[in-house]
XYZ file of C-alpha atoms in Angstrom:
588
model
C -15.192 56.692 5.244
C -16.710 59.789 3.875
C -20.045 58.325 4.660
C -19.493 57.405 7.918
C -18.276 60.945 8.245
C -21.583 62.238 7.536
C -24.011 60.226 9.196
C -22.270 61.382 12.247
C -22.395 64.944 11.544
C -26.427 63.902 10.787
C -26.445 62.307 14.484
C -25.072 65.398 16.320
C -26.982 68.033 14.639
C -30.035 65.279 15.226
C -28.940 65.644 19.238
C -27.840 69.528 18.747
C -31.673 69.974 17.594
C -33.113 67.649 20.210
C -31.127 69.648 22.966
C -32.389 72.911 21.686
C -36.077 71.278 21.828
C -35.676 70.345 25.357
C -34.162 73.504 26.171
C -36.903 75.226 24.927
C -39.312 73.147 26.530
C -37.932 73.521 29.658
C -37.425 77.682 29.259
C -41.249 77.714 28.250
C -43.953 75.673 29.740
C -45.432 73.975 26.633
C -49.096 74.967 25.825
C -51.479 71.501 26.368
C -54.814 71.254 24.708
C -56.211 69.728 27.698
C -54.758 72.259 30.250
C -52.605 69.607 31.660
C -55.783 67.895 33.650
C -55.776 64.625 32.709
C -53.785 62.005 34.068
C -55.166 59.534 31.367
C -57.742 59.282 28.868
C -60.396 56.150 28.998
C -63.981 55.428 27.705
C -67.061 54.338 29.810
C -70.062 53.932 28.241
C -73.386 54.107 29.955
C -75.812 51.486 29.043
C -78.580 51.867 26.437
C -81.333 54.084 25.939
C -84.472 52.193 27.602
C -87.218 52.096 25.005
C -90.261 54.476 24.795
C -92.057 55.257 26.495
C -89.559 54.982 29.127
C -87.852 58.433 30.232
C -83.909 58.436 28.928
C -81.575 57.751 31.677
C -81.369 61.765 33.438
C -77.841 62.362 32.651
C -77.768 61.507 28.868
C -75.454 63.259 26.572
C -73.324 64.128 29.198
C -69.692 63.753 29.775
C -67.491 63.317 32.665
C -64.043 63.138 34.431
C -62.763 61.808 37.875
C -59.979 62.495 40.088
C -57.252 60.117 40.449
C -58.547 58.690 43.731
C -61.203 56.623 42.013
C -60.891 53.408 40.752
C -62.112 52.058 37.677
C -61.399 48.250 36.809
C -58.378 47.258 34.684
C -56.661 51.285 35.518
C -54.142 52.172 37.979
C -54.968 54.336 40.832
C -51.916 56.270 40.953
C -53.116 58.641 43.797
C -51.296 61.510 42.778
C -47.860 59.753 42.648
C -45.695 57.842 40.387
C -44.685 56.237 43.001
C -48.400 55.007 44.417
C -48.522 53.773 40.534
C -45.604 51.503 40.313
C -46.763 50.175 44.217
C -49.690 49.089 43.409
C -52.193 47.141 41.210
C -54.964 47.418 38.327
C -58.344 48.131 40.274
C -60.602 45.059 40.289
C -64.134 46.976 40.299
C -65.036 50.366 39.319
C -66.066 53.237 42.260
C -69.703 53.023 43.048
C -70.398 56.638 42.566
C -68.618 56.678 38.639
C -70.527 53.486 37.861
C -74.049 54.794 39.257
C -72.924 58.352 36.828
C -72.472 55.939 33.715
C -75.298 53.769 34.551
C -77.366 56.843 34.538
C -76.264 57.885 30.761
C -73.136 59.974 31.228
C -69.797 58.838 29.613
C -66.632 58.847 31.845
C -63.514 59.994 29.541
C -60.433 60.065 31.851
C -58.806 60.468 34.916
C -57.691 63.868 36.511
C -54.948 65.145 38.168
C -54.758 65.668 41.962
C -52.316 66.893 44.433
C -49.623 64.394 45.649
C -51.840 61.957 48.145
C -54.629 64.375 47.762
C -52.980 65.957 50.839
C -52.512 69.309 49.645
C -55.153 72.246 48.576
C -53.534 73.903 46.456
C -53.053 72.157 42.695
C -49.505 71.160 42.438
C -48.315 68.190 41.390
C -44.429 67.290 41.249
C -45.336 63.961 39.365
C -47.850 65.280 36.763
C -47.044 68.809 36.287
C -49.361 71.286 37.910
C -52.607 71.483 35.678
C -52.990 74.757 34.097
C -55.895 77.296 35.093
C -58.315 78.339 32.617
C -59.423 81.387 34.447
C -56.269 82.525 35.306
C -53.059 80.967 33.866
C -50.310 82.150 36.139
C -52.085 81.408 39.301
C -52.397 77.941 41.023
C -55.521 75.761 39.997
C -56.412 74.762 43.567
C -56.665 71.596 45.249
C -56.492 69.116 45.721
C -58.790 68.056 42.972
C -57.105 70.481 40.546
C -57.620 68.745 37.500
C -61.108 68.003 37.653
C -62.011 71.823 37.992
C -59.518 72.404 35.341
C -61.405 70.066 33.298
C -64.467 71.611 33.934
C -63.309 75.370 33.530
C -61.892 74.383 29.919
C -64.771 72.695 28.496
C -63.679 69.561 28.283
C -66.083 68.102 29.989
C -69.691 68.887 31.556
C -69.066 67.992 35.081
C -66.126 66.319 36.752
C -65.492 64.511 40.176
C -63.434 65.535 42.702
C -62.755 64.584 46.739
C -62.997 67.363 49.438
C -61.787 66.589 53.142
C -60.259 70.125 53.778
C -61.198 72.074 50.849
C -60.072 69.193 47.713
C -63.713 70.483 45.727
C -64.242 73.837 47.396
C -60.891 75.407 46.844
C -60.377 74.886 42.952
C -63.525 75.406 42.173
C -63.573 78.938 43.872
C -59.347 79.720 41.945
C -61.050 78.107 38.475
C -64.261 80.247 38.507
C -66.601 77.218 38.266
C -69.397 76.101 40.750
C -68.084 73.170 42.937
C -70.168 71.140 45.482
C -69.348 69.259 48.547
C -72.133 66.917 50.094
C -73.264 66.485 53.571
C -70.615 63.849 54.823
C -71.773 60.441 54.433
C -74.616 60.896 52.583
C -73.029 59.059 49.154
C -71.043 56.137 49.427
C -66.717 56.527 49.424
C -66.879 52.935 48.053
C -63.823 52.278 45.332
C -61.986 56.054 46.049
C -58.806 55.882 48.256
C -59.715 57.289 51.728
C -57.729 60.528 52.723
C -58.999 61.241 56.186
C -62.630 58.985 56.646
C -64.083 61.720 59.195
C -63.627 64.501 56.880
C -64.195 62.801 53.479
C -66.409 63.479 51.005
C -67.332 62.858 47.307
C -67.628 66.201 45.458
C -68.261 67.740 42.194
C -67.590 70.465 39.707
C -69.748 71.720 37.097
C -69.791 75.347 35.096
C -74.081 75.030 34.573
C -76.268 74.780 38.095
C -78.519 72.572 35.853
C -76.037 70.483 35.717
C -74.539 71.040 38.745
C -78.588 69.700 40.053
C -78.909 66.817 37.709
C -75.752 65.324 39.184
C -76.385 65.768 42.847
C -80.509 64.471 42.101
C -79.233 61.136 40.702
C -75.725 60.208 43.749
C -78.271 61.308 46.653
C -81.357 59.350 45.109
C -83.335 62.612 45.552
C -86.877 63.419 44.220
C -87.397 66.239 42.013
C -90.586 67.996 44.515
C -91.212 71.313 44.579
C -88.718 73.364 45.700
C -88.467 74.875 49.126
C -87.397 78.715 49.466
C -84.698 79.792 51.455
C -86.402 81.992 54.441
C -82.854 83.282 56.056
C -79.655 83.939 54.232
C -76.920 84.895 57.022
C -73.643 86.977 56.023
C -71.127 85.856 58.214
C -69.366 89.029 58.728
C -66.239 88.082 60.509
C -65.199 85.732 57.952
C -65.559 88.234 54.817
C -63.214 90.185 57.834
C -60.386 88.113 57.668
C -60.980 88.138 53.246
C -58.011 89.424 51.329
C -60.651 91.003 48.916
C -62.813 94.100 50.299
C -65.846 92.051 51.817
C -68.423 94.365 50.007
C -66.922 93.395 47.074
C -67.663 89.984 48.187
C -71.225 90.464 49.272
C -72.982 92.934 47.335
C -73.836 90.511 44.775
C -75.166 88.311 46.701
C -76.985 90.291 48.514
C -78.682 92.456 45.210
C -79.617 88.958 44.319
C -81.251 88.060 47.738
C -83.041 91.302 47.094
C -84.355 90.830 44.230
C -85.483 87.120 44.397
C -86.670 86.947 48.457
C -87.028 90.243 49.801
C -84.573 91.932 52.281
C -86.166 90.707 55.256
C -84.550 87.428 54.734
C -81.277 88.881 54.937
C -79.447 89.624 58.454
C -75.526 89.053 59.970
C -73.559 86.915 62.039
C -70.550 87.208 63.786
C -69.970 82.987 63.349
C -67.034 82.510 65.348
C -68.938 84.307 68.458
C -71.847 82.093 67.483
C -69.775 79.100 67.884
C -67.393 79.851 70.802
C -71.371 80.456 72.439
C -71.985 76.928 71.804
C -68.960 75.127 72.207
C -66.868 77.031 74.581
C -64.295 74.033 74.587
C -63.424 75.439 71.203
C -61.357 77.669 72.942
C -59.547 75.821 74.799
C -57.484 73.619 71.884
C -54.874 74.816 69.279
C -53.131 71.990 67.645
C -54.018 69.540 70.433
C -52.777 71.736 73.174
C -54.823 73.267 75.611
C -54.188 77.423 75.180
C -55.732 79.705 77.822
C -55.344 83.066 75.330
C -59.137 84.233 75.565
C -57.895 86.209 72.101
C -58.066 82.720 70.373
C -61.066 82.249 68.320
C -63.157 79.393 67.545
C -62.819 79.540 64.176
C -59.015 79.619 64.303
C -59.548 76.486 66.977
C -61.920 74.387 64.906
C -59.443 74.552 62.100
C -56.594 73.486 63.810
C -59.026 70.832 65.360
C -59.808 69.617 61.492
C -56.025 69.660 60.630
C -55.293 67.514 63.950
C -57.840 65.150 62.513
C -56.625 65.005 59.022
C -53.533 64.553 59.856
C -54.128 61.786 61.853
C -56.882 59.422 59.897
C -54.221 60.045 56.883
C -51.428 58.779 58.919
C -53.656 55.850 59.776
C -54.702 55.378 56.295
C -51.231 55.231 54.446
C -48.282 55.687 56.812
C -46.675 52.446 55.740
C -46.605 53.161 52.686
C -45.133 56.369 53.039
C -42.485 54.848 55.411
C -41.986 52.075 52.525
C -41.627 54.874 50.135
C -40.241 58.133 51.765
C -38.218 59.338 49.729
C -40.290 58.976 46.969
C -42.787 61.390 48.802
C -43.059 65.096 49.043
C -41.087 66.347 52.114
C -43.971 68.485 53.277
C -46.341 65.791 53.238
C -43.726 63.307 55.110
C -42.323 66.057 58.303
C -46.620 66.968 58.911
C -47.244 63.471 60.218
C -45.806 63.706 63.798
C -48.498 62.283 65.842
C -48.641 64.963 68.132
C -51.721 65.680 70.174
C -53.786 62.194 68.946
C -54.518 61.866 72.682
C -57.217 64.361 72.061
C -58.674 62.547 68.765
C -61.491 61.783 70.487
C -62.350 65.373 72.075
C -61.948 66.544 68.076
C -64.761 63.930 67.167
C -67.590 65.257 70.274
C -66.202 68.537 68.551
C -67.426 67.709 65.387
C -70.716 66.444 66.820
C -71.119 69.744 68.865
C -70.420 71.692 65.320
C -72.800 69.897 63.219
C -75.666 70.327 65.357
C -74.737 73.836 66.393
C -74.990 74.723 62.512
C -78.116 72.780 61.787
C -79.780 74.721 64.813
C -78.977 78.108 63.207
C -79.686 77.222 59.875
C -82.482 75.053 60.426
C -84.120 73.677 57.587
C -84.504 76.831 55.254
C -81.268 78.755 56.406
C -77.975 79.382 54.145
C -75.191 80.609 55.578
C -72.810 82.673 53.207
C -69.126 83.039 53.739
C -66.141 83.749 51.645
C -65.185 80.261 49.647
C -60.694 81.035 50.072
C -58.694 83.166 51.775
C -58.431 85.555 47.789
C -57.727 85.326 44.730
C -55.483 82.476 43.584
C -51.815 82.814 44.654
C -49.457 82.960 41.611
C -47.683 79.630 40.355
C -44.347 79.213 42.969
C -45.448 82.387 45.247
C -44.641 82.691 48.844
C -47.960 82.115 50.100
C -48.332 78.911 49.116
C -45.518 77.710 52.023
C -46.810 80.748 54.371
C -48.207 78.861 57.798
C -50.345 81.733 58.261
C -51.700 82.185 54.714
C -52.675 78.225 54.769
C -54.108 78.339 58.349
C -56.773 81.028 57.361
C -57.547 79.515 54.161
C -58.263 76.168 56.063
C -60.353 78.604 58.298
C -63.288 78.560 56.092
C -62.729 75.123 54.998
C -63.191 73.801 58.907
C -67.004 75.076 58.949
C -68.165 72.436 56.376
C -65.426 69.295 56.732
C -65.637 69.474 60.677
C -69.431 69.750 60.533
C -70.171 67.852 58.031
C -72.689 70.473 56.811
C -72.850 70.627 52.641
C -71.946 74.005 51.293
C -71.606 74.762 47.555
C -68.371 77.726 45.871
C -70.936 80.135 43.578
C -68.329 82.102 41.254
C -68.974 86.366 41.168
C -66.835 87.694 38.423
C -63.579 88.633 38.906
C -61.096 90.522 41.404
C -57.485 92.086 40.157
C -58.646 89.718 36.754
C -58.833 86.194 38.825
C -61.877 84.437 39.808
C -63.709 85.272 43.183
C -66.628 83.446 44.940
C -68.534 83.042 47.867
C -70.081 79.638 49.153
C -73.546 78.933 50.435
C -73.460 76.394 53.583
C -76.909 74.679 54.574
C -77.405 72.188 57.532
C -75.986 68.442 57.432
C -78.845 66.423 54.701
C -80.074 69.701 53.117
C -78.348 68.865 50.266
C -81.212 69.346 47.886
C -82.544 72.712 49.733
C -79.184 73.967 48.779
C -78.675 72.437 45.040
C -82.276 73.952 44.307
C -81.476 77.318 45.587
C -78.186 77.660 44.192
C -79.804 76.673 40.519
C -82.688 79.197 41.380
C -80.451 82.277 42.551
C -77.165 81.502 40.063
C -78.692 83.682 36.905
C -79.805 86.215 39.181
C -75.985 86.396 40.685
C -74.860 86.564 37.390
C -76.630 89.064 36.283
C -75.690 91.424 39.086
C -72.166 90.624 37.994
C -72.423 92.105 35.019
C -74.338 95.094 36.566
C -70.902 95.625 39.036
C -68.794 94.925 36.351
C -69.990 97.478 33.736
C -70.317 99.669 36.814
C -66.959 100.023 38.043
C -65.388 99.722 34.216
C -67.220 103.192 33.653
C -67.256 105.154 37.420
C -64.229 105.759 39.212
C -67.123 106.718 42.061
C -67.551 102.585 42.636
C -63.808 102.263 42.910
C -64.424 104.995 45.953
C -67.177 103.067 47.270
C -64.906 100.232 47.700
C -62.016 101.869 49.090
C -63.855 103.579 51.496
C -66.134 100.555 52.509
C -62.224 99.201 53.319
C -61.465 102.447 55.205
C -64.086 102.026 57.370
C -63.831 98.435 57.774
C -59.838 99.255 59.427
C -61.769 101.707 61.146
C -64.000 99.696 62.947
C -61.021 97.605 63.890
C -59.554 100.536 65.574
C -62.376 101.404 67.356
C -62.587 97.585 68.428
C -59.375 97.864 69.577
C -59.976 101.415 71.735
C -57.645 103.201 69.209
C -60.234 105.971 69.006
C -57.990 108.662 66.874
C -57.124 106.135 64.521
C -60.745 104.812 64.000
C -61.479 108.610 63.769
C -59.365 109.220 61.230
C -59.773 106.202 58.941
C -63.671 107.085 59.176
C -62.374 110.566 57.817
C -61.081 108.470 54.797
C -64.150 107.154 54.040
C -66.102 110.348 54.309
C -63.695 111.773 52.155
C -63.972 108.941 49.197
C -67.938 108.548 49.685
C -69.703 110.901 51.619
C -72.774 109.543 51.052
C -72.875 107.405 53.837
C -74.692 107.724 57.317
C -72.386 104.923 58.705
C -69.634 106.450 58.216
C -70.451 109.931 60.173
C -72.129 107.742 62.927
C -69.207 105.878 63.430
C -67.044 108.592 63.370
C -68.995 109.989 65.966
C -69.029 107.237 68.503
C -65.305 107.692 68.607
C -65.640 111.240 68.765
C -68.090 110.453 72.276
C -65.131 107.952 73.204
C -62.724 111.265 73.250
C -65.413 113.450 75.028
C -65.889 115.741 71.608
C -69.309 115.959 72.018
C -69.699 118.883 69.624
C -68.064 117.136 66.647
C -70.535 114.129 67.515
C -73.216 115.681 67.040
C -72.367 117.318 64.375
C -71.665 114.273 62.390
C -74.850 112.645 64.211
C -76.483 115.245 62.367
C -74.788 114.641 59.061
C -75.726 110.871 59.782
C -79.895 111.389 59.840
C -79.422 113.982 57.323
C -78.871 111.105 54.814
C -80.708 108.535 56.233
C -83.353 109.171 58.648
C -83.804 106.111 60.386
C -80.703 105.574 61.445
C -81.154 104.837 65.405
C -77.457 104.295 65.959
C -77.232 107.724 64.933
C -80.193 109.557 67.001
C -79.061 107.065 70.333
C -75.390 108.801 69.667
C -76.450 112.433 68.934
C -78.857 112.223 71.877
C -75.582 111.673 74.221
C -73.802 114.561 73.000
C -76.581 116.570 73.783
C -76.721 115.566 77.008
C -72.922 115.957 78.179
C -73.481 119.779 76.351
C -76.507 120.021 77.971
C -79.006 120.346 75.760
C -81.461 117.787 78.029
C -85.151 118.318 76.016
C -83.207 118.332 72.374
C -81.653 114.936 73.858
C -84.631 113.698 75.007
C -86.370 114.029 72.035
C -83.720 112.142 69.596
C -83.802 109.455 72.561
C -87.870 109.264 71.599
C -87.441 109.535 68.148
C -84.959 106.437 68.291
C -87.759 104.345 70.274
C -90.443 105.127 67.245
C -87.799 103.687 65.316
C -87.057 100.782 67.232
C -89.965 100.604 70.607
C -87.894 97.719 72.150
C -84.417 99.964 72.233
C -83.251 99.769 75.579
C -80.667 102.086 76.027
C -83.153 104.574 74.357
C -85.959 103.793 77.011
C -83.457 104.291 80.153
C -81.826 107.279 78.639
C -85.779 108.741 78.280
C -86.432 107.643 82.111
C -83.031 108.926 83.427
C -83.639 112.245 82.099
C -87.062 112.623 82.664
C -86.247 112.143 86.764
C -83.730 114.480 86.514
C -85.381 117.243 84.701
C -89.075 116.482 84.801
């Protein structure tokens, strides 16, 4: 009796320890050596070495993962879900693309985690547990290939594969602070990987070396290593660093030192894209989520987003909606209500849409352009945080994602340092099939980047005048919103701001001053016109505005001679030439 007495006291303080264990586990999230990326560990081996004096197969000594949406023979798919898992069977052949990476030497050791149905783009994972991220552990990974950037970002691998139809590569590459490509659509086969939205799909990949990143993309698009083509225009597409939670010179002065320094200024110049496109396909404007929408106001970026949503939504409801039906309860309620099939009538308008896109990209960026926009919305939201659900938060994220999965352009995330201690980057987009053009740049101009990194960071870590810089970059930024907006004191006195925090700017008294000629205070205007040239002399803007103050205060040869110094600045300035003319007759 006594010692059935105490193997029962043994059993409950075996279950009193096990339920502090599990309370523990469930008060802390457990620290997992692999970051929580992998769905399961395998082994592929690539083939052997051919003998000399053969070259080695190009992506020896390499290692790799892939997202749960590939197949490889004898392993369930699950898809993101438990549920997919237990529905369906062992894969009978392997994905094309991971058996051409192990035929060319690189060893394939597991599968990653991605979001639910790769639906989602940002990283979590009900099923799995939302992988952790390296760069940043409180903040969301990114998705919906989150575990292959994870992977990548942690060193446990040298590249990884991902799938990107709204963002799936982009996005976690740019919250994980790794580089992350996404092909031209189409150009490498979606054989053996579980289709998400066919029009939009693509087969994508992470890597934290652009030698790498190169070697990977050179052997999936069967490219030829030739001498490399340099980039000739690299356009900043201004209104989308705009709509950037991070100060947009934050965002581009890197780049932009590095343009610089490798290919002269000239190359540089700006866009306003969403004019650009609404130029080219005004029927942009006329869709929002499948309804027609006669707001002017709407722009064409907004549009083509909600076109690429429409689209997404659809193909994936005509890809697995049985399923889902079969298994609905199973699956994530905000995957399930998003699959009304509103608007599909106007599929078909989307697809001339994405035609229209495509070629209206390749015809800016011909063959030697990059265009350069902001890869996300920010930094990484935090784990659980409101933004995450916020329609408005999502819809301008999948803003910059519509440029490349409607067009079908490739565009690769390029990580610059950090903002607020979370990973920041921009992406390069080059036509549809200049996938090699924009592999070989990105490899030539990545140490470069880097380096000015470093040169920012050390900067603003020792001058509080760079933390001015920014702020009043931002200032005037709001400011030229104002003034956009014909709120002429405001603009006036957010240009004040920036004046006050950096007043070594011509910009900013120029600017000022145009709202100052928008209140009739032409004495102020010139005033700061004058402060303007005083720091930069060739600032036409500046001589075009100061010459119109003069004239309302009636100083007509002092106005006619900024009005000629602005044409030796710029001989084809129009409004300089009839301002000249118009004086001239009236006071010969």
């Amino acid at each position: 009796m006594a010692s059935s007495t105490a193997a029962n006291l043994w059993v409950l303080l075996g279950l009193g320890i096990a339920g502090v264990l599990l309370a523990a586990k469930r008060l802390k999230r457990p620290a997992r050596p692999d970051h929580g990326a992998f769905v399961s560990r395998l082994e592929l081996l690539p083939p052997p070495q051919p003998p000399p004096p053969q070259a080695r197969h190009p992506l020896t000594d390499l290692c790799f993962a892939i997202a749960d949406a590939f197949h490889v023979s004898g392993y369930i798919t699950s898809f993101g879900s438990l549920e997919w898992a237990k529905t369906h069977d062992e894969a009978t052949q392997t994905s094309l693309v991971v058996s051409t990476l192990v035929d060319g030497g690189a060893i394939c050791v597991g599968k990653t985690v991605i979001d639910e149905m790769a639906y989602s783009i940002h990283g979590e994972n009900k099923h799995f547990g939302t992988p952790t991220n390296p760069a940043a552990s409180d903040r969301v990974p990114g998705g919906c290939s989150s575990g292959s950037a994870v992977a990548v970002a942690g060193g446990m691998v040298d590249f990884a594969l991902g799938i990107d139809s709204i963002g799936g590569v982009r996005v976690p590459g740019g919250y994980c602070g790794v580089l992350a490509f996404r092909p031209s659509h189409a150009v490498i086969s979606n054989s053996g990987v579980i289709p998400v939205a066919p029009s939009l799909d693509t087969i994508g990949w992470f890597a934290r070396d652009p030698i790498v990143l190169r070697r990977v993309g050179h052997l999936l698009l069967k490219l030829s290593y030739t001498d490399i083509r340099l980039p000739r225009h690299f356009y900043i597409a201004d209104d989308c660093f705009e709509i950037s939670k991070i100060p947009a010179r934050r965002l581009t002065q890197v780049v932009t030192k590095s343009v610089e320094k490798l290919y002269g200024r000239q190359v540089l110049s700006h866009v306003n894209l969403g004019n650009y496109l609404a130029s080219k396909i005004p029927s942009l404007r006329n869709y929002s989520n499948g309804q027609k929408n006669g707001d002017s106001k709407f722009s064409s970026l907004q549009a083509l987003s909600s076109a690429m949503q429409l689209l997404h939504k659809h193909e994936f409801r005509d890809q697995h909606n049985e399923w889902i039906n079969s298994a609905k309860s199973s699956v994530d309620a905000s995957i399930v209500g998003n699959l009304s099939d509103d608007g599909d009538s106007t599929i078909n308008i989307i697809q001339d849409v994405r035609k229209e896109v495509r070629l209206a990209l390749n015809t800016l960026l011909k063959d030697d352009g990059i265009l350069v926009i902001p890869t996300a919305l920010g930094c990484p939201p935090k784990i659980n945080a409101r933004e995450l659900s916020s329609t408005s938060y999502n819809a301008e994220t999948l803003c910059l994602q519509s440029l490349s999965s409607m067009s079908g352009c490739c565009q690769v995330t390029v990580p610059i340092g950090t903002h607020d201690k979370c990973p920041i980057s921009v992406s390069f987009i080059a036509r549809h099939g200049g996938d090699r053009f924009l592999l070989d740049t990105t490899q030539a101009i990545y140490a470069t980047i880097q380096e000015q990194v470093e040169i920012l960071a050390k900067s603003n870590a020792s001058s509080k005048e760079a933390m001015n810089e920014e702020a009043a970059e931002a200032a005037k930024e709001k400011g030229n919103s104002a003034f956009k907006e014909k709120q002429w004191q405001k603009a006036i006195n957010l240009y004040t701001e920036a004046i006050k925090l950096n007043g070594k700017v011509a910009t900013y008294y120029s600017n000022r001053a145009a709202a100052f000629l928008e209140l009739a205070n032409y004495r102020q205007a010139e005033t700061d016109c004058t402060s303007a040239i005083d720091i930069d002399p060739k600032i036409v803007k500046a001589y075009l505005r100061r010459g119109t103050a003069r004239e309302m205060l009636g100083y007509y040869k002092e106005a006619v001679d900024d009005f000629s110094h602005a044409l030796v600045l710029e001989p084809m300035n129009k409004t300089a030439g009839v301002a000249i003319n118009r004086l001239k007759k009236l006071f010969p």
